[in-house]
């Protein structure tokens, strides 16, 4: 409900007291000064008492009545200086996590990472990892450069030294091929090392090894065959659906040949990308690791021969572009 604030009353001004005021009649000037001082002291004391009582009543009123709040009798301060406590580790990251086996430690570590509970994963880091990342905040920032995890399957564990175990796991990832991340395989087979520390098992910050679980090379020719068939029918939209992206790398005229040249087209067995005649565009786009996961698939037409460059996107091979074949005499 709207309301209007009342105008504050103007307090009456007090005129200056005359020296011959009845309250001070009969006193000498020196005596009158002492009396003024006494009255001022009494007035200040009374004002302080009134403020204290008012504050107490206000607090009790806010608390809804009841017994008055007792004053502080004891104040416990942390032993650690305030500045150090503010910049130190939080209670969650400092609390130890006990994992009874190496497999359990790795599983909990990676599952926490998968659900982006980076503080939980940090609490399972071994001593070397904590030295490298002194706080959960630094550990969390480092995860921005790592591949996201969508699934964890823990395999076998084998000894790798005294109180050290290597655990093999299969991780699932959001598959992608792009110029920024390069290849993100749908699955990787990784080995993570765990150490027995502090009455439990803790995990190293990085895996011992990582291997991309790629689809079989034998499936690459089928993907290229389907792509060429659509080009022969000049179905560019259908061919684009079998590519990594709308734009192709390599000479554009080679991809146009099946639509222009009528006749028989054949697809050969896949080859390693190391045999590419013009790999520069692919290396520039996806980095030098492209040679480890891309494949060349030979294509032969009525008057044109070239390689189709394919990459693994999830469980399928997709077309990245073309690569010329040097003619031999």
C-alpha positions as a printed NumPy array, in Angstrom:
array([[  0.   ,   0.   ,   0.   ],
       [  1.504,   3.393,  -0.929],
       [  2.082,   5.792,   1.885],
       [  3.552,   9.214,   2.483],
       [  6.434,   9.599,   4.878],
       [  5.549,  12.058,   7.696],
       [  7.454,  15.293,   7.697],
       [ 10.062,  15.248,  10.465],
       [  9.286,  17.582,  13.3  ],
       [ 11.647,  20.461,  13.705],
       [ 13.23 ,  20.272,  17.071],
       [ 12.954,  23.495,  19.058],
       [ 16.178,  25.377,  19.233],
       [ 17.51 ,  26.067,  22.661],
       [ 18.565,  29.63 ,  23.217],
       [ 21.87 ,  30.299,  24.853],
       [ 21.604,  30.196,  28.64 ],
       [ 22.188,  33.542,  30.252],
       [ 24.718,  33.818,  33.005],
       [ 22.001,  35.048,  35.349],
       [ 19.781,  32.02 ,  34.68 ],
       [ 17.801,  31.069,  37.824],
       [ 19.401,  27.614,  37.814],
       [ 22.776,  29.188,  38.294],
       [ 21.868,  32.203,  40.395],
       [ 24.067,  32.713,  43.369],
       [ 27.161,  31.041,  41.923],
       [ 30.387,  32.641,  40.977],
       [ 31.607,  32.507,  37.349],
       [ 34.191,  29.842,  38.281],
       [ 31.511,  27.862,  40.128],
       [ 29.119,  28.215,  37.218],
       [ 31.746,  26.76 ,  34.854],
       [ 32.208,  23.743,  37.11 ],
       [ 28.469,  23.213,  37.253],
       [ 28.234,  23.325,  33.456],
       [ 30.974,  20.736,  33.203],
       [ 29.201,  18.447,  35.673],
       [ 25.942,  18.808,  33.837],
       [ 27.616,  17.976,  30.505],
       [ 29.196,  14.845,  31.951],
       [ 25.887,  13.73 ,  33.411],
       [ 24.138,  14.459,  30.118],
       [ 26.644,  12.42 ,  28.066],
       [ 26.422,   9.526,  30.504],
       [ 22.641,   9.564,  30.367],
       [ 22.714,   9.68 ,  26.57 ],
       [ 25.083,   6.698,  26.424],
       [ 22.864,   4.736,  28.771],
       [ 19.82 ,   5.55 ,  26.682],
       [ 21.549,   4.446,  23.479],
       [ 22.665,   1.187,  25.091],
       [ 19.174,   0.422,  26.382],
       [ 17.663,   1.312,  23.032],
       [ 20.074,  -0.979,  21.166],
       [ 19.296,  -3.839,  23.543],
       [ 15.564,  -3.337,  23.075],
       [ 16.013,  -3.191,  19.318],
       [ 17.948,  -6.463,  19.26 ],
       [ 15.383,  -8.175,  21.481],
       [ 12.623,  -6.822,  19.285],
       [ 14.254,  -8.266,  16.153],
       [ 14.688, -11.602,  17.863],
       [ 11.013, -11.718,  18.636],
       [ 11.33 , -11.23 ,  22.409],
       [ 12.535, -13.821,  24.853],
       [ 15.583, -13.693,  27.065],
       [ 18.125, -10.988,  26.363],
       [ 21.186, -11.953,  24.341],
       [ 24.209, -12.495,  26.535],
       [ 27.321, -10.525,  25.757],
       [ 30.373, -12.335,  24.329],
       [ 32.255, -14.03 ,  27.136],
       [ 34.854, -15.847,  24.98 ],
       [ 36.202, -15.309,  21.468],
       [ 38.007, -18.177,  19.765],
       [ 40.234, -17.154,  16.858],
       [ 41.834, -19.534,  14.319],
       [ 45.449, -20.382,  14.959],
       [ 46.252, -19.636,  11.299],
       [ 46.587, -15.955,  10.411],
       [ 43.601, -14.583,   8.498],
       [ 45.602, -13.855,   5.363],
       [ 46.952, -17.386,   5.227],
       [ 43.537, -18.897,   5.884],
       [ 41.949, -16.892,   3.081],
       [ 44.485, -18.109,   0.533],
       [ 44.831, -21.655,   1.82 ],
       [ 43.013, -24.817,   0.845],
       [ 39.309, -25.212,   1.518],
       [ 37.964, -27.872,   3.811],
       [ 36.649, -29.999,   0.941],
       [ 39.931, -30.207,  -0.953],
       [ 42.008, -30.734,   2.189],
       [ 39.878, -33.585,   3.505],
       [ 41.583, -36.881,   2.53 ],
       [ 39.825, -39.468,   0.403],
       [ 40.566, -43.098,   1.108],
       [ 40.329, -45.577,  -1.758],
       [ 40.962, -49.182,  -0.797],
       [ 42.28 , -50.338,  -4.179],
       [ 44.084, -48.83 ,  -7.137],
       [ 41.129, -49.6  ,  -9.444],
       [ 38.706, -47.904,  -7.061],
       [ 40.905, -44.812,  -6.843],
       [ 41.21 , -44.469, -10.628],
       [ 37.508, -45.083, -11.12 ],
       [ 36.472, -42.468,  -8.572],
       [ 39.046, -39.999,  -9.929],
       [ 37.87 , -40.28 , -13.546],
       [ 34.166, -40.374, -12.722],
       [ 34.554, -37.211, -10.669],
       [ 36.289, -35.626, -13.66 ],
       [ 33.501, -36.784, -15.98 ],
       [ 30.838, -35.024, -13.894],
       [ 33.149, -31.98 , -13.583],
       [ 33.614, -32.446,  -9.858],
       [ 37.199, -31.274, -10.147],
       [ 37.555, -30.66 ,  -6.422],
       [ 36.565, -34.264,  -5.781],
       [ 39.129, -35.447,  -8.318],
       [ 41.76 , -33.182,  -6.766],
       [ 41.324, -34.874,  -3.409],
       [ 42.445, -38.133,  -5.066],
       [ 45.642, -36.7  ,  -6.603],
       [ 48.91 , -38.211,  -5.458],
       [ 51.662, -36.2  ,  -3.764],
       [ 53.396, -35.358,  -7.051],
       [ 50.129, -34.097,  -8.534],
       [ 49.423, -31.904,  -5.515],
       [ 52.899, -30.438,  -5.726],
       [ 52.344, -29.614,  -9.377],
       [ 48.869, -28.196,  -8.682],
       [ 49.   , -26.673,  -5.166],
       [ 45.27 , -25.902,  -5.068],
       [ 41.999, -27.224,  -6.429],
       [ 41.536, -23.932,  -8.287],
       [ 44.731, -24.417, -10.29 ],
       [ 43.79 , -28.028, -10.967],
       [ 40.344, -26.942, -12.197],
       [ 41.828, -24.356, -14.562],
       [ 44.099, -27.013, -16.065],
       [ 41.09 , -29.142, -17.027],
       [ 39.991, -26.614, -19.641],
       [ 42.672, -27.937, -22.013],
       [ 41.731, -31.592, -21.522],
       [ 39.265, -33.698, -23.475],
       [ 35.87 , -34.03 , -21.821],
       [ 34.918, -37.475, -20.492],
       [ 31.418, -38.884, -20.963],
       [ 31.965, -42.487, -19.832],
       [ 34.416, -44.575, -17.783],
       [ 35.081, -48.314, -17.945],
       [ 37.812, -49.582, -15.656],
       [ 39.79 , -52.64 , -16.709],
       [ 42.603, -54.572, -15.127],
       [ 45.343, -53.349, -12.808],
       [ 48.931, -54.6  , -12.869],
       [ 51.927, -53.841, -10.649],
       [ 54.282, -51.131, -11.884],
       [ 56.638, -50.941,  -8.916],
       [ 56.59 , -50.977,  -5.149],
       [ 53.149, -49.812,  -4.003],
       [ 52.412, -48.671,  -7.555],
       [ 49.728, -50.014,  -9.911],
       [ 48.87 , -49.227, -13.545],
       [ 45.14 , -49.366, -14.298],
       [ 43.822, -49.704, -17.864],
       [ 40.591, -47.833, -18.615],
       [ 38.412, -47.085, -21.627],
       [ 37.085, -43.535, -21.726],
       [ 34.305, -42.163, -23.902],
       [ 34.452, -38.645, -25.327],
       [ 32.273, -36.338, -27.455],
       [ 33.679, -37.215, -30.889],
       [ 34.794, -34.333, -33.106],
       [ 37.201, -33.311, -35.849],
       [ 37.803, -29.583, -36.093],
       [ 40.667, -27.166, -36.774],
       [ 40.895, -26.192, -33.086],
       [ 40.856, -29.524, -31.253],
       [ 42.035, -31.736, -34.11 ],
       [ 40.713, -35.236, -33.548],
       [ 38.632, -36.026, -30.476],
       [ 38.088, -39.786, -30.714],
       [ 34.879, -41.322, -29.457],
       [ 36.934, -43.657, -27.25 ],
       [ 40.446, -43.85 , -25.874],
       [ 42.261, -46.664, -24.108],
       [ 44.386, -45.161, -21.363],
       [ 46.671, -46.336, -18.568],
       [ 46.489, -44.418, -15.279],
       [ 48.993, -44.871, -12.468],
       [ 47.948, -45.127,  -8.818],
       [ 50.192, -45.053,  -5.737],
       [ 49.587, -46.182,  -2.201],
       [ 49.903, -43.05 ,  -0.048],
       [ 48.574, -42.088,   3.367],
       [ 46.699, -45.307,   3.982],
       [ 44.924, -45.279,   0.616],
       [ 45.464, -45.103,  -3.137],
       [ 45.958, -41.884,  -5.037],
       [ 46.141, -41.139,  -8.77 ],
       [ 48.738, -39.366, -10.912],
       [ 47.751, -36.131, -12.625],
       [ 48.339, -37.486, -16.153],
       [ 47.907, -40.888, -17.77 ],
       [ 50.902, -43.065, -18.542],
       [ 49.669, -43.668, -22.107],
       [ 46.718, -42.781, -24.352],
       [ 45.645, -44.661, -27.468],
       [ 42.731, -43.638, -29.666],
       [ 40.292, -46.477, -30.279],
       [ 39.613, -45.845, -33.988],
       [ 37.187, -47.672, -36.272],
       [ 38.69 , -50.363, -38.468],
       [ 40.567, -49.148, -41.544],
       [ 38.637, -51.704, -43.567],
       [ 35.502, -49.597, -43.147],
       [ 37.079, -46.543, -44.795],
       [ 36.565, -47.722, -48.426],
       [ 32.838, -48.217, -47.787],
       [ 32.519, -44.609, -46.622],
       [ 34.382, -43.336, -49.696],
       [ 32.331, -45.543, -52.037],
       [ 29.093, -44.041, -50.696],
       [ 30.526, -40.545, -51.105],
       [ 31.694, -41.099, -54.703],
       [ 28.34 , -42.657, -55.659],
       [ 26.554, -39.487, -54.631],
       [ 29.033, -37.353, -56.549],
       [ 28.531, -39.494, -59.661],
       [ 24.828, -38.681, -59.354],
       [ 25.713, -35.005, -58.802],
       [ 24.03 , -35.197, -55.391],
       [ 26.141, -32.601, -53.62 ],
       [ 23.849, -32.417, -50.61 ],
       [ 24.016, -36.16 , -50.109],
       [ 27.817, -36.132, -50.466],
       [ 28.136, -33.299, -47.93 ],
       [ 26.277, -35.403, -45.363],
       [ 29.149, -37.914, -45.536],
       [ 31.826, -35.276, -44.956],
       [ 33.257, -33.83 , -41.759],
       [ 32.188, -30.364, -42.903],
       [ 30.696, -28.547, -45.859],
       [ 34.113, -27.364, -47.051],
       [ 36.722, -29.819, -48.314],
       [ 40.5  , -29.572, -48.097],
       [ 42.711, -30.159, -51.119],
       [ 42.146, -29.428, -54.826],
       [ 38.449, -28.644, -55.423],
       [ 38.447, -29.884, -59.031],
       [ 39.142, -33.454, -57.909],
       [ 35.899, -33.644, -55.939],
       [ 34.03 , -32.28 , -58.967],
       [ 35.358, -34.958, -61.338],
       [ 32.851, -37.778, -60.592],
       [ 29.92 , -35.52 , -61.528],
       [ 31.588, -34.401, -64.778],
       [ 33.222, -37.619, -65.997],
       [ 30.849, -40.381, -66.949],
       [ 32.139, -43.891, -66.669],
       [ 33.283, -46.455, -64.131],
       [ 34.662, -45.401, -60.769],
       [ 36.479, -47.724, -58.356],
       [ 37.702, -47.401, -54.754],
       [ 40.868, -49.071, -53.451],
       [ 42.273, -50.187, -50.093],
       [ 43.185, -47.494, -47.534],
       [ 46.727, -46.22 , -47.077],
       [ 48.524, -44.226, -44.438],
       [ 48.405, -40.472, -44.59 ],
       [ 52.21 , -40.368, -44.735],
       [ 51.893, -41.079, -48.473],
       [ 49.959, -37.856, -49.168],
       [ 51.356, -35.728, -52.003],
       [ 50.111, -32.417, -50.558],
       [ 49.675, -32.829, -46.796],
       [ 50.299, -29.168, -45.936],
       [ 46.646, -28.079, -45.829],
       [ 45.705, -30.915, -43.484],
       [ 48.67 , -30.402, -41.17 ],
       [ 47.915, -26.684, -40.997],
       [ 44.264, -27.366, -40.142],
       [ 44.541, -30.298, -37.729],
       [ 48.157, -30.314, -36.58 ],
       [ 50.944, -32.842, -37.161],
       [ 48.97 , -35.584, -35.384],
       [ 46.749, -35.823, -38.448],
       [ 49.223, -38.317, -39.893],
       [ 48.408, -40.756, -37.072],
       [ 44.641, -40.899, -37.612],
       [ 43.816, -39.774, -41.186],
       [ 43.792, -42.276, -44.071],
       [ 44.102, -42.08 , -47.838],
       [ 41.631, -44.032, -49.984],
       [ 42.5  , -44.311, -53.715],
       [ 39.755, -43.444, -56.218],
       [ 40.039, -44.26 , -59.943],
       [ 37.746, -42.776, -62.599],
       [ 37.579, -42.758, -66.402],
       [ 40.198, -40.052, -66.65 ],
       [ 41.057, -39.005, -63.109],
       [ 42.806, -40.653, -60.237],
       [ 43.141, -39.176, -56.743],
       [ 43.07 , -39.963, -53.042],
       [ 40.179, -39.208, -50.738],
       [ 41.354, -38.166, -47.272],
       [ 39.138, -39.516, -44.508],
       [ 39.097, -39.173, -40.714],
       [ 37.35 , -41.158, -37.968],
       [ 34.32 , -39.361, -36.552],
       [ 32.925, -41.56 , -33.822],
       [ 32.537, -45.086, -35.192],
       [ 32.478, -43.996, -38.863],
       [ 34.911, -42.604, -41.397],
       [ 34.086, -39.207, -42.88 ],
       [ 35.562, -37.378, -45.867],
       [ 37.942, -34.498, -45.118],
       [ 39.048, -33.672, -48.663],
       [ 41.158, -34.838, -51.574],
       [ 44.825, -35.314, -52.388],
       [ 46.307, -35.565, -55.884],
       [ 48.095, -38.678, -57.017],
       [ 51.371, -38.113, -58.814],
       [ 51.211, -39.666, -62.229],
       [ 53.902, -42.25 , -62.936],
       [ 55.11 , -43.222, -66.367]])
